[in-house]
């Protein structure tokens, strides 16, 4: 069970998620013949719902395949995806071929960079891997995924959802939600940071952004996740600013995604400062969902899941007290709190003894270890910020 922090690598470091095989029954698409057409992918229950290969093909008829040259994609990932999709190119074929040709003519070093740092293969993420957020997960399923997976059942929609804004405090699971969407759609996952584009990659940011969208079209179905989107959309720019070119490229790419009737690319953006997004640019996000702090049940699940991986001596009452005292914490805050507490038994043990010590010889984690961490640990969000998210959600968000 993964906690819902925005920084996936942090949670991997804390070892809060169980390793799951891509061949696990949890992720294996059921035989479409075993599901009646009227019920496939439409269970309103927010628990785990494997997506049938039939339904996935409705999102994209494009095959997963390695592009030429091979650096444009991940061959192992292509082999895995080819099992789930039809060999017919379908209506997206022309878009795929056009994107391939553009990538072939692009700077090979940029393509390599996008393949290595933006395209992010990984194990599938299931809804049950995300603690809490039941209303958010239900909204994503009903308003985003189901129309994409079963467009025949949503023929009344003028356009399919192509873009989504996830906003709220940092560390609440927006990245993990985007990864889960990609898994449910059988799509590749690409991740960009707007902050990195305007700092680390500013000189090549426009080209990297363009190559990322091209990669998404080549590898579609694809989910392209862009974090800190307000950094680009809110910038006050001079005529010669390199960020202005980057912002213009982003808006052009979003226009292309929103207007395309054949591309199977979903753009998911996240923001911890949605109030900075100009009014005129909010229209680029057909859906805007608040991802709130974890409630008591979610915090209890995070804490108990972690403690179960260690030797501990906390009573039920003490665990309930931890849940109470972490009110106002993000999922990432709770994870960091637990991490510092569970390593406390290691403190003071000489390195010479630690190297030969068996785990059973360590003292169990106690409530006092958490108490010591609370003394120096504070949540990263203020009540003023929480009130701002609530108000912005009332005015511009989608009701949940």
XYZ file of C-alpha atoms in Angstrom:
400
model
C 0.000 0.000 0.000
C 1.584 3.208 -1.068
C 1.009 6.394 0.783
C -0.078 9.228 -1.366
C 2.910 11.515 -1.583
C 3.711 13.406 -4.733
C 7.328 12.270 -4.790
C 7.170 8.602 -5.751
C 10.878 8.043 -5.195
C 10.492 9.161 -1.611
C 7.993 6.454 -0.946
C 10.118 3.851 -2.651
C 12.968 4.964 -0.391
C 10.759 4.563 2.672
C 9.712 1.123 1.407
C 6.019 1.785 1.906
C 4.836 -0.112 -1.141
C 4.795 -3.840 -1.650
C 6.516 -5.061 -4.772
C 3.982 -6.287 -7.271
C 4.582 -8.230 -10.441
C 3.097 -7.021 -13.690
C 1.823 -10.571 -14.078
C -0.039 -10.514 -10.767
C -3.770 -11.282 -11.024
C -4.314 -7.803 -9.602
C -3.084 -6.295 -12.843
C -3.994 -8.977 -15.344
C -6.828 -7.886 -17.611
C -9.767 -10.296 -17.311
C -11.097 -12.191 -20.270
C -13.544 -9.786 -21.872
C -15.925 -12.648 -22.534
C -16.391 -13.079 -18.793
C -17.762 -9.567 -18.380
C -21.079 -8.387 -19.783
C -20.753 -5.322 -21.984
C -23.216 -3.421 -19.835
C -21.081 -3.696 -16.710
C -17.514 -3.660 -17.990
C -15.540 -0.792 -16.374
C -18.648 0.784 -14.847
C -18.632 -0.480 -11.254
C -19.016 2.662 -9.143
C -17.242 0.985 -6.242
C -13.929 2.730 -5.679
C -12.070 -0.508 -4.993
C -9.665 -2.135 -7.427
C -11.111 -2.530 -10.954
C -8.936 -4.304 -13.527
C -9.532 -2.892 -16.984
C -10.356 -5.372 -19.704
C -8.171 -5.537 -22.798
C -11.338 -4.894 -24.817
C -11.936 -1.643 -23.003
C -8.305 -0.625 -23.326
C -8.450 -1.097 -27.079
C -11.290 1.391 -27.199
C -8.937 3.985 -25.765
C -6.337 3.216 -28.396
C -6.077 0.826 -31.285
C -2.422 1.738 -31.695
C 0.014 -1.088 -30.999
C 2.807 -0.749 -28.497
C 5.977 -1.028 -30.501
C 9.547 0.124 -30.465
C 10.177 3.220 -32.509
C 13.114 3.601 -34.816
C 15.704 4.360 -33.617
C 15.260 2.252 -30.487
C 16.152 5.157 -28.193
C 12.702 6.613 -28.848
C 11.072 4.006 -26.638
C 11.456 1.140 -24.214
C 11.444 -2.172 -26.067
C 10.581 -4.237 -22.978
C 7.640 -1.952 -22.267
C 6.546 -2.226 -25.887
C 6.566 -6.010 -25.672
C 4.396 -5.897 -22.565
C 1.925 -3.440 -24.096
C 1.690 -5.332 -27.370
C -0.120 -8.132 -25.537
C -2.944 -5.783 -24.560
C -3.568 -3.990 -27.819
C -4.742 -4.875 -31.268
C -2.306 -4.981 -34.146
C -4.467 -2.498 -36.084
C -3.209 1.074 -36.106
C -6.705 2.549 -36.126
C -7.500 6.258 -36.526
C -4.420 7.374 -34.573
C -2.068 5.885 -37.174
C -1.483 9.101 -39.094
C -0.735 11.022 -35.901
C 1.695 8.328 -34.745
C 3.541 8.271 -38.052
C 3.752 12.073 -38.178
C 5.149 12.190 -34.637
C 7.663 9.458 -35.464
C 8.943 11.404 -38.452
C 9.308 14.561 -36.370
C 11.212 12.682 -33.676
C 13.542 11.160 -36.251
C 14.436 14.677 -37.365
C 14.902 15.939 -33.806
C 18.162 16.336 -31.920
C 19.077 12.788 -30.889
C 20.484 13.982 -27.549
C 17.134 15.576 -26.671
C 15.281 12.416 -27.631
C 17.663 10.409 -25.449
C 17.064 12.825 -22.568
C 13.282 12.504 -22.876
C 13.566 8.712 -23.103
C 15.771 8.580 -20.009
C 14.237 11.249 -17.762
C 10.687 11.970 -18.941
C 9.458 8.577 -20.124
C 9.061 6.625 -16.885
C 8.274 2.908 -17.096
C 7.460 1.218 -13.831
C 5.241 -1.342 -12.111
C 1.487 -0.826 -12.470
C -0.272 1.242 -9.814
C -3.708 0.155 -8.615
C -6.377 2.207 -6.859
C -5.856 0.123 -3.734
C -2.216 1.264 -3.671
C -3.374 4.812 -2.830
C -4.429 5.455 0.766
C -7.716 7.327 1.071
C -8.808 9.899 -1.547
C -11.924 7.857 -2.281
C -13.934 10.800 -3.628
C -11.070 11.928 -5.847
C -10.547 8.419 -7.208
C -14.268 8.051 -7.898
C -14.323 11.382 -9.771
C -11.331 10.395 -11.892
C -12.909 7.067 -12.792
C -16.315 8.466 -13.675
C -15.325 11.763 -15.305
C -12.011 10.892 -16.974
C -11.288 7.193 -17.370
C -14.682 5.731 -18.182
C -15.396 8.185 -21.037
C -11.965 7.366 -22.495
C -12.331 3.613 -22.069
C -15.954 3.450 -23.207
C -16.636 6.402 -25.531
C -19.592 4.484 -26.962
C -21.328 4.828 -23.590
C -20.628 8.570 -23.422
C -21.748 9.588 -26.899
C -23.552 12.588 -25.409
C -20.247 14.266 -24.556
C -19.242 16.938 -27.061
C -15.570 16.087 -26.473
C -13.725 13.430 -24.511
C -11.710 14.601 -21.482
C -8.147 15.245 -22.630
C -6.741 17.339 -19.781
C -6.980 17.384 -16.009
C -5.717 19.691 -13.268
C -4.997 18.146 -9.871
C -4.474 20.849 -7.265
C -3.914 20.914 -3.540
C -1.176 20.675 -0.913
C 2.122 19.065 -1.773
C 2.609 15.463 -0.748
C -1.008 14.391 -1.168
C -0.640 11.914 -4.024
C -1.087 13.773 -7.295
C 1.806 12.022 -9.021
C 0.655 8.626 -7.793
C -2.869 9.336 -9.053
C -1.460 10.172 -12.489
C 0.560 6.940 -12.507
C -2.559 5.021 -11.562
C -4.485 6.614 -14.442
C -1.782 5.465 -16.837
C -1.965 1.937 -15.431
C -5.750 1.815 -15.716
C -5.590 2.999 -19.332
C -2.738 0.642 -20.212
C -0.819 3.770 -21.179
C 2.818 4.810 -20.975
C 3.634 7.422 -18.335
C 5.699 10.537 -18.991
C 6.561 13.027 -16.279
C 7.779 16.603 -16.640
C 8.476 19.248 -14.019
C 7.640 22.802 -15.045
C 10.098 23.996 -12.403
C 12.879 21.961 -14.028
C 11.949 23.300 -17.462
C 12.475 26.916 -16.347
C 15.629 26.224 -14.319
C 17.607 23.077 -15.073
C 16.551 22.849 -18.734
C 15.680 26.452 -19.589
C 18.011 26.699 -22.588
C 16.476 23.577 -24.149
C 13.123 23.641 -22.366
C 11.025 24.439 -25.427
C 12.556 21.582 -27.415
C 12.278 19.154 -24.486
C 8.603 20.030 -24.074
C 7.968 19.525 -27.781
C 9.854 16.216 -27.801
C 7.889 15.018 -24.758
C 4.547 15.597 -26.483
C 5.889 13.926 -29.631
C 7.022 10.945 -27.557
C 3.560 10.743 -26.007
C 1.961 10.671 -29.452
C 4.397 8.030 -30.674
C 3.792 5.812 -27.673
C 0.064 6.443 -27.270
C -2.035 5.714 -25.388
C -0.047 7.940 -23.064
C -0.467 9.982 -19.903
C 1.783 13.057 -19.767
C 2.076 14.464 -16.247
C 3.368 18.030 -15.737
C 3.949 19.164 -12.158
C 4.080 22.759 -10.878
C 2.193 23.923 -13.954
C 1.578 27.371 -12.436
C 5.295 28.111 -12.821
C 4.759 28.356 -16.574
C 1.197 29.599 -16.750
C 1.587 32.444 -14.244
C 4.902 33.837 -15.450
C 4.927 37.564 -16.267
C 7.052 37.600 -19.371
C 9.003 40.060 -21.445
C 9.064 39.754 -25.219
C 12.530 38.218 -25.301
C 12.146 35.908 -22.305
C 13.002 32.244 -23.001
C 10.180 31.323 -20.619
C 7.736 33.093 -22.931
C 8.688 30.732 -25.756
C 8.319 27.796 -23.377
C 4.878 28.957 -22.260
C 3.779 29.508 -25.862
C 4.950 26.002 -26.792
C 3.008 24.507 -23.882
C -0.218 26.284 -24.838
C 0.210 25.251 -28.457
C 0.699 21.611 -27.437
C -2.318 21.722 -25.120
C -4.419 23.198 -27.926
C -3.309 20.360 -30.180
C -4.222 17.698 -27.607
C -7.604 19.241 -26.841
C -8.558 19.637 -30.493
C -7.392 16.208 -31.678
C -10.102 13.667 -32.421
C -7.668 10.799 -32.930
C -4.774 11.191 -30.466
C -5.044 9.123 -27.293
C -2.980 11.365 -25.033
C -4.193 12.507 -21.618
C -2.412 15.530 -20.120
C -2.510 15.659 -16.315
C -1.124 18.783 -14.657
C -0.659 19.467 -10.969
C -0.400 22.662 -8.976
C 0.027 23.615 -5.345
C -0.755 27.242 -6.241
C -3.840 27.113 -8.483
C -4.740 30.717 -7.619
C -1.739 31.800 -9.699
C -3.159 30.284 -12.895
C -4.624 33.138 -14.984
C -8.366 33.040 -15.541
C -7.967 32.875 -19.318
C -5.825 29.728 -19.045
C -8.077 27.724 -16.736
C -10.073 26.725 -19.813
C -7.238 24.419 -20.849
C -8.259 22.017 -18.069
C -11.602 20.385 -18.739
C -11.570 18.941 -15.211
C -10.108 20.474 -12.036
C -9.974 18.298 -8.919
C -8.844 19.128 -5.393
C -6.569 16.464 -3.875
C -6.968 17.085 -0.129
C -4.965 16.084 2.907
C -5.523 12.485 4.085
C -8.386 11.969 6.497
C -8.087 10.001 9.730
C -8.795 6.642 8.104
C -6.117 7.220 5.460
C -3.557 8.346 8.043
C -4.315 5.275 10.150
C -3.799 3.054 7.106
C -0.477 4.720 6.299
C 0.798 4.384 9.862
C -0.410 0.827 10.418
C 0.921 -0.341 7.050
C 4.368 0.980 7.885
C 4.416 -0.348 11.429
C 3.433 -3.792 10.162
C 6.808 -3.945 8.394
C 8.701 -3.434 11.664
C 8.872 -4.760 15.188
C 6.848 -2.349 17.335
C 5.129 -2.167 20.705
C 2.418 0.455 20.252
C -1.032 -0.211 21.648
C -4.209 0.473 19.679
C -4.756 3.537 21.850
C -1.286 4.873 21.027
C -1.828 4.293 17.314
C -5.139 6.150 17.543
C -3.306 8.998 19.263
C -0.809 9.131 16.379
C -3.687 9.434 13.936
C -5.129 12.277 15.990
C -1.816 14.118 16.291
C -1.104 13.916 12.550
C -4.244 15.833 11.606
C -3.174 18.487 9.106
C -0.279 16.346 7.835
C 0.039 15.401 4.184
C 0.658 11.794 3.215
C 4.300 12.685 2.671
C 4.480 14.331 6.111
C 3.093 11.182 7.751
C 5.579 9.074 5.798
C 8.527 11.193 6.895
C 7.341 11.168 10.501
C 7.109 7.380 10.488
C 10.454 6.977 8.774
C 12.247 8.996 11.425
C 10.495 7.117 14.219
C 11.156 3.582 12.948
C 14.901 4.209 12.551
C 15.178 5.518 16.122
C 16.083 2.058 17.541
C 19.243 2.192 15.413
C 20.503 5.331 17.123
C 23.306 4.748 19.559
C 24.206 1.295 18.274
C 27.930 1.156 17.358
C 28.590 0.413 13.706
C 30.681 -2.605 14.674
C 27.675 -4.160 16.430
C 25.140 -3.075 13.847
C 26.872 -4.946 11.037
C 26.448 -8.288 12.817
C 23.158 -7.630 14.605
C 20.093 -9.659 13.671
C 16.891 -7.597 13.170
C 15.216 -9.541 15.990
C 17.839 -8.181 18.411
C 16.771 -4.578 17.893
C 14.361 -3.087 20.374
C 10.847 -2.541 19.026
C 9.636 0.860 17.869
C 7.829 2.569 20.747
C 5.443 5.503 21.059
C 8.240 7.537 22.631
C 10.128 7.332 19.329
C 7.230 9.137 17.657
C 7.012 11.581 20.552
C 10.652 12.529 20.025
C 10.025 13.175 16.329
C 6.919 15.293 17.007
C 9.099 17.650 19.044
C 11.012 18.676 15.927
C 8.503 17.961 13.152
C 5.773 20.249 11.860
C 3.399 19.830 8.898
C 4.322 21.820 5.810
C 0.936 23.459 5.199
C -0.852 26.247 7.047
C -4.556 26.684 7.741
C -4.502 29.770 5.517
C -3.352 27.634 2.589
C -6.007 25.005 3.301
C -8.688 27.703 3.316
C -7.398 28.973 -0.022
C -7.698 25.505 -1.597
C -11.239 25.134 -0.270
C -12.285 28.517 -1.644
C -10.622 27.983 -5.028
C -12.269 24.586 -5.291
C -15.693 26.122 -4.617
C -15.160 28.731 -7.323
C -13.308 26.850 -10.046
C -13.025 23.163 -9.141
C -15.226 20.254 -10.114
C -17.544 19.125 -7.329
C -16.664 15.754 -5.818
